[in-house]
C-alpha cells in the first residue's frame, strides 16, 4: 500500500505542476512541498481581515471622529450676522465677543470653527469698507461745500492748505516742547527766549513753502503779533482757580502765541 502511494506521488499528475511553478490562473498549485488543487477542485475560499494591535479604539486611530464634539447648529447659514447671532448695528466689540464665545463653545469641530471665523471676517471687512466709503463721501461733501460757498470764502480758504499728518505731528511736537520748556523755566525767567526760537522756526517753515524770505518773515511776525493780542484778550477771562499760581500773565499769553505760530507755519500757504 505504501509502495503504491509512493509510486502514485512520484508520477506526474496531468492536473498538477511541479514545485515552484504557477498555474494558468496565477495561483500556486504546489508551494513549499504542499500540493494545491486546481481551482475547479478547490472548495469556496473565505477571507477575513485582521487588525494587529486592534481593539475598541483601532478604528478611531485611523482618523479623527466628530462623534463626541459639539456641532454649531447654524454653521450652514449664509448670513454672517445671523450665524454669529448679532444685530446689524452691533459694535465691533460685541461682534468680537460673540465670535470668541462661539469659538470656545464649539472648539474641535473644524467646519463650525471655519464658519464662525468666516462670518466674523466678513462683518469686519464690510465695516472697514463702510468707514472708508464714509471718509470718501465726507471729503466729497466738503469739497462740494467749498465750491458752493461765496467768493470771499473761497478767497480766504485759498490761503490755507492741509499738509500730511507727518508734518503736522512733527511741528506739533516741536511747539509743544517749546511750551513745556517755557512752563518749566517760568519761575526763573520769562518766555522771551522761547518766543524768539518759535518765531524764527515759524519763519523757516513758511519760507520752505513760500520760497520768499521777506514774505515768510512778514507773515511769521504778523502771526506772532496776532497771537499775542488774542492771548492778551483771552487770558484775563480765564478763572483764576484754573490757573496755577506760578503761571504769570506773560507765560499764558506766550502759550496762546505758540498755538498761533504752530497753526500759521503749518496750514498757511
Coordinates of C-alpha atoms in Angstrom, one line a residue:
X1 CA 0.0 0.0 0.0
X2 CA 2.8 2.4 0.9
X3 CA 4.7 1.5 -2.2
X4 CA 1.6 2.1 -4.4
X5 CA 1.1 5.5 -2.8
X6 CA 4.8 6.4 -3.3
X7 CA 4.6 5.4 -6.9
X8 CA 1.4 7.5 -7.4
X9 CA 3.0 10.6 -5.9
X10 CA 6.2 10.1 -7.9
X11 CA 4.3 10.1 -11.2
X12 CA 3.5 13.5 -12.7
X13 CA -0.2 14.2 -12.5
X14 CA -1.7 15.8 -15.5
X15 CA -3.6 18.3 -13.4
X16 CA -0.6 19.3 -11.2
X17 CA 2.6 21.2 -11.9
X18 CA 5.9 20.8 -10.3
X19 CA 7.1 22.6 -7.2
X20 CA 7.8 26.3 -7.7
X21 CA 5.6 26.5 -10.8
X22 CA 2.3 28.6 -11.1
X23 CA -0.9 27.5 -12.6
X24 CA -2.6 29.3 -15.6
X25 CA -4.9 31.2 -13.2
X26 CA -1.9 32.7 -11.3
X27 CA -2.3 30.6 -8.2
X28 CA 0.4 28.3 -7.0
X29 CA -0.5 24.6 -7.3
X30 CA 2.5 23.3 -5.4
X31 CA 4.1 25.7 -2.9
X32 CA 6.7 24.7 -0.2
X33 CA 6.1 21.0 -0.8
X34 CA 2.3 21.2 -0.2
X35 CA 0.1 20.1 -3.1
X36 CA -2.6 22.7 -4.0
X37 CA -5.6 21.6 -6.0
X38 CA -6.5 23.4 -9.2
X39 CA -9.4 26.0 -8.9
X40 CA -12.2 23.7 -10.0
X41 CA -11.2 21.0 -7.5
X42 CA -10.9 23.5 -4.6
X43 CA -13.8 24.5 -2.4
X44 CA -15.0 28.0 -1.9
X45 CA -12.5 30.3 -0.2
X46 CA -13.2 32.6 2.7
X47 CA -11.2 35.6 3.8
X48 CA -11.0 37.8 6.9
X49 CA -9.2 41.0 7.8
X50 CA -7.1 41.0 10.9
X51 CA -6.1 44.2 12.6
X52 CA -2.9 43.9 14.6
X53 CA -3.0 45.7 17.9
X54 CA -6.6 46.5 17.3
X55 CA -9.2 46.9 19.8
X56 CA -12.1 49.2 20.5
X57 CA -10.0 52.3 19.5
X58 CA -8.4 50.8 16.4
X59 CA -10.8 52.4 14.0
X60 CA -10.6 55.7 15.9
X61 CA -6.8 55.7 15.4
X62 CA -7.1 55.7 11.6
X63 CA -9.0 59.1 11.6
X64 CA -10.5 61.8 13.8
X65 CA -14.1 61.3 14.7
X66 CA -16.5 64.2 15.4
X67 CA -18.9 61.8 17.3
X68 CA -18.5 63.5 20.7
X69 CA -17.6 67.0 19.5
X70 CA -20.4 69.7 19.7
X71 CA -21.6 70.9 16.3
X72 CA -22.6 74.5 15.8
X73 CA -26.2 74.3 14.6
X74 CA -26.1 77.5 12.5
X75 CA -22.8 76.8 10.7
X76 CA -24.5 76.4 7.3
X77 CA -26.3 79.8 7.5
X78 CA -25.0 82.3 4.8
X79 CA -25.9 85.5 6.6
X80 CA -22.9 86.3 8.9
X81 CA -24.9 88.3 11.3
X82 CA -27.5 85.5 11.9
X83 CA -24.7 83.0 12.1
X84 CA -22.9 84.9 14.9
X85 CA -26.3 85.9 16.5
X86 CA -25.6 89.7 16.5
X87 CA -27.6 92.7 15.2
X88 CA -26.5 94.5 12.1
X89 CA -25.9 97.7 14.2
X90 CA -23.8 95.8 16.7
X91 CA -20.4 97.3 17.7
X92 CA -17.1 95.7 16.8
X93 CA -16.6 94.7 20.5
X94 CA -20.0 92.9 20.6
X95 CA -19.1 91.1 17.3
X96 CA -15.7 90.1 18.7
X97 CA -17.2 88.8 21.9
X98 CA -19.8 86.7 20.1
X99 CA -17.1 85.2 17.9
X100 CA -14.8 84.4 20.9
X101 CA -17.7 82.8 22.8
X102 CA -18.8 80.6 19.9
X103 CA -15.2 79.5 19.1
X104 CA -14.8 78.4 22.7
X105 CA -18.2 76.6 22.7
X106 CA -17.6 74.6 19.5
X107 CA -13.8 74.2 19.6
X108 CA -12.8 70.9 17.9
X109 CA -15.4 70.9 15.2
X110 CA -13.5 72.2 12.2
X111 CA -16.5 73.1 10.0
X112 CA -18.1 75.1 12.8
X113 CA -14.8 76.9 13.6
X114 CA -14.3 77.8 9.9
X115 CA -17.9 79.1 9.6
X116 CA -17.6 81.3 12.7
X117 CA -14.2 82.7 11.6
X118 CA -15.5 83.3 8.1
X119 CA -18.6 85.2 9.3
X120 CA -16.5 87.4 11.7
X121 CA -14.1 88.3 8.8
X122 CA -17.0 89.2 6.5
X123 CA -18.5 91.5 9.0
X124 CA -15.2 93.2 9.9
X125 CA -14.3 93.7 6.2
X126 CA -17.8 95.1 5.5
X127 CA -17.4 97.6 8.4
X128 CA -14.0 98.6 7.2
X129 CA -15.3 99.3 3.6
X130 CA -18.2 101.3 5.0
X131 CA -15.8 103.5 7.1
X132 CA -13.6 104.0 4.1
X133 CA -16.6 104.9 1.9
X134 CA -17.8 107.4 4.6
X135 CA -14.4 109.2 4.6
X136 CA -14.5 109.5 0.8
X137 CA -18.1 110.8 1.0
X138 CA -17.0 113.3 3.7
X139 CA -14.2 114.7 1.5
X140 CA -16.6 114.9 -1.4
X141 CA -19.2 116.8 0.6
X142 CA -16.6 119.2 2.0
X143 CA -15.3 119.9 -1.5
X144 CA -18.8 120.5 -2.7
X145 CA -19.5 122.9 0.1
X146 CA -16.4 124.8 -0.7
X147 CA -17.4 125.1 -4.3
X148 CA -20.8 126.3 -3.4
X149 CA -19.6 128.8 -0.8
X150 CA -19.4 132.6 -1.6
X151 CA -16.4 134.0 -3.4
X152 CA -14.9 135.7 -0.3
X153 CA -14.9 132.3 1.5
X154 CA -13.1 130.7 -1.5
X155 CA -10.5 133.5 -1.5
X156 CA -10.0 133.1 2.2
X157 CA -9.6 129.3 2.0
X158 CA -7.1 129.8 -0.8
X159 CA -4.5 131.0 1.7
X160 CA -4.7 127.7 3.6
X161 CA -3.6 124.1 2.9
X162 CA -3.7 120.8 4.8
X163 CA -0.2 119.1 4.9
X164 CA 0.5 115.5 5.6
X165 CA 0.0 114.1 9.1
X166 CA 3.7 113.6 9.4
X167 CA 4.4 117.3 9.0
X168 CA 1.5 118.2 11.4
X169 CA 2.7 115.8 14.1
X170 CA 6.4 116.9 13.9
X171 CA 5.6 120.6 14.2
X172 CA 3.0 120.0 16.9
X173 CA 5.7 118.1 18.9
X174 CA 8.2 121.0 18.4
X175 CA 5.9 123.7 19.6
X176 CA 4.6 121.5 22.5
X177 CA 8.3 121.1 23.5
X178 CA 8.7 124.9 23.4
X179 CA 5.6 125.4 25.5
X180 CA 6.8 122.8 28.1
X181 CA 10.2 124.5 28.2
X182 CA 8.6 127.9 28.9
X183 CA 6.4 126.4 31.7
X184 CA 9.4 124.6 33.3
X185 CA 11.5 127.8 33.4
X186 CA 8.7 130.3 34.1
X187 CA 9.8 130.7 37.8
X188 CA 13.3 131.7 36.8
X189 CA 12.8 134.0 33.8
X190 CA 10.2 134.9 31.2
X191 CA 9.5 133.2 27.9
X192 CA 11.3 135.7 25.7
X193 CA 14.0 133.4 24.5
X194 CA 11.5 130.6 23.7
X195 CA 9.3 133.1 21.8
X196 CA 12.3 134.1 19.7
X197 CA 13.1 130.5 18.9
X198 CA 9.4 129.9 17.9
X199 CA 9.3 133.0 15.7
X200 CA 12.5 132.0 13.8
X201 CA 11.2 128.4 13.4
X202 CA 7.9 129.6 12.1
X203 CA 9.7 131.9 9.5
X204 CA 11.9 128.9 8.5
X205 CA 8.9 126.7 7.9
X206 CA 7.0 129.4 6.0
X207 CA 10.0 130.1 3.8
X208 CA 10.3 126.4 3.0
X209 CA 6.8 126.7 1.4
X210 CA 6.7 130.2 0.1
X211 CA 10.3 130.4 -1.2
X212 CA 10.3 134.0 -0.3
X213 CA 12.2 135.1 2.9
X214 CA 10.7 138.6 3.1
X215 CA 7.1 137.3 2.8
X216 CA 7.8 134.4 5.2
X217 CA 9.3 136.9 7.8
X218 CA 6.4 139.3 7.4
X219 CA 3.8 136.5 7.8
X220 CA 5.6 134.9 10.7
X221 CA 5.9 138.2 12.6
X222 CA 2.2 139.0 11.9
X223 CA 1.2 135.6 13.2
X224 CA 3.2 136.2 16.4
X225 CA 1.6 139.7 16.9
X226 CA -1.9 138.4 16.3
X227 CA -1.4 135.5 18.7
X228 CA -0.1 137.9 21.4
X229 CA -3.0 140.2 21.0
X230 CA -5.5 137.4 21.2
X231 CA -3.8 135.9 24.2
X232 CA -3.8 139.3 26.0
X233 CA -7.6 139.5 25.4
X234 CA -8.4 135.9 26.4
X235 CA -6.1 135.3 29.4
X236 CA -7.9 137.8 31.7
X237 CA -11.2 135.9 31.0
X238 CA -9.9 132.6 32.4
X239 CA -11.0 132.0 36.0
X240 CA -8.1 132.4 38.5
X241 CA -8.8 129.0 40.2
X242 CA -7.9 127.3 36.9
X243 CA -4.5 128.9 36.6
X244 CA -1.5 127.6 38.7
X245 CA -0.2 130.3 41.0
X246 CA 3.3 130.1 39.4
X247 CA 2.0 130.9 35.9
X248 CA 2.2 134.6 35.0
X249 CA 0.2 136.6 32.6
X250 CA 3.1 136.8 30.2
X251 CA 3.5 133.0 30.2
X252 CA -0.2 132.4 29.5
X253 CA -0.1 134.9 26.6
X254 CA 3.0 133.2 25.2
X255 CA 1.2 129.9 25.2
X256 CA -1.5 131.3 23.1
X257 CA 1.1 132.8 20.7
X258 CA 2.7 129.3 20.4
X259 CA -0.6 128.0 19.2
X260 CA -0.9 130.7 16.6
X261 CA 2.7 130.2 15.4
X262 CA 2.0 126.4 15.0
X263 CA -1.2 127.0 13.0
X264 CA 0.4 129.7 10.9
X265 CA 3.6 127.8 9.8
X266 CA 1.6 124.5 9.3
X267 CA -1.6 125.5 7.5
X268 CA -0.8 128.8 5.8
X269 CA 0.3 128.5 2.1

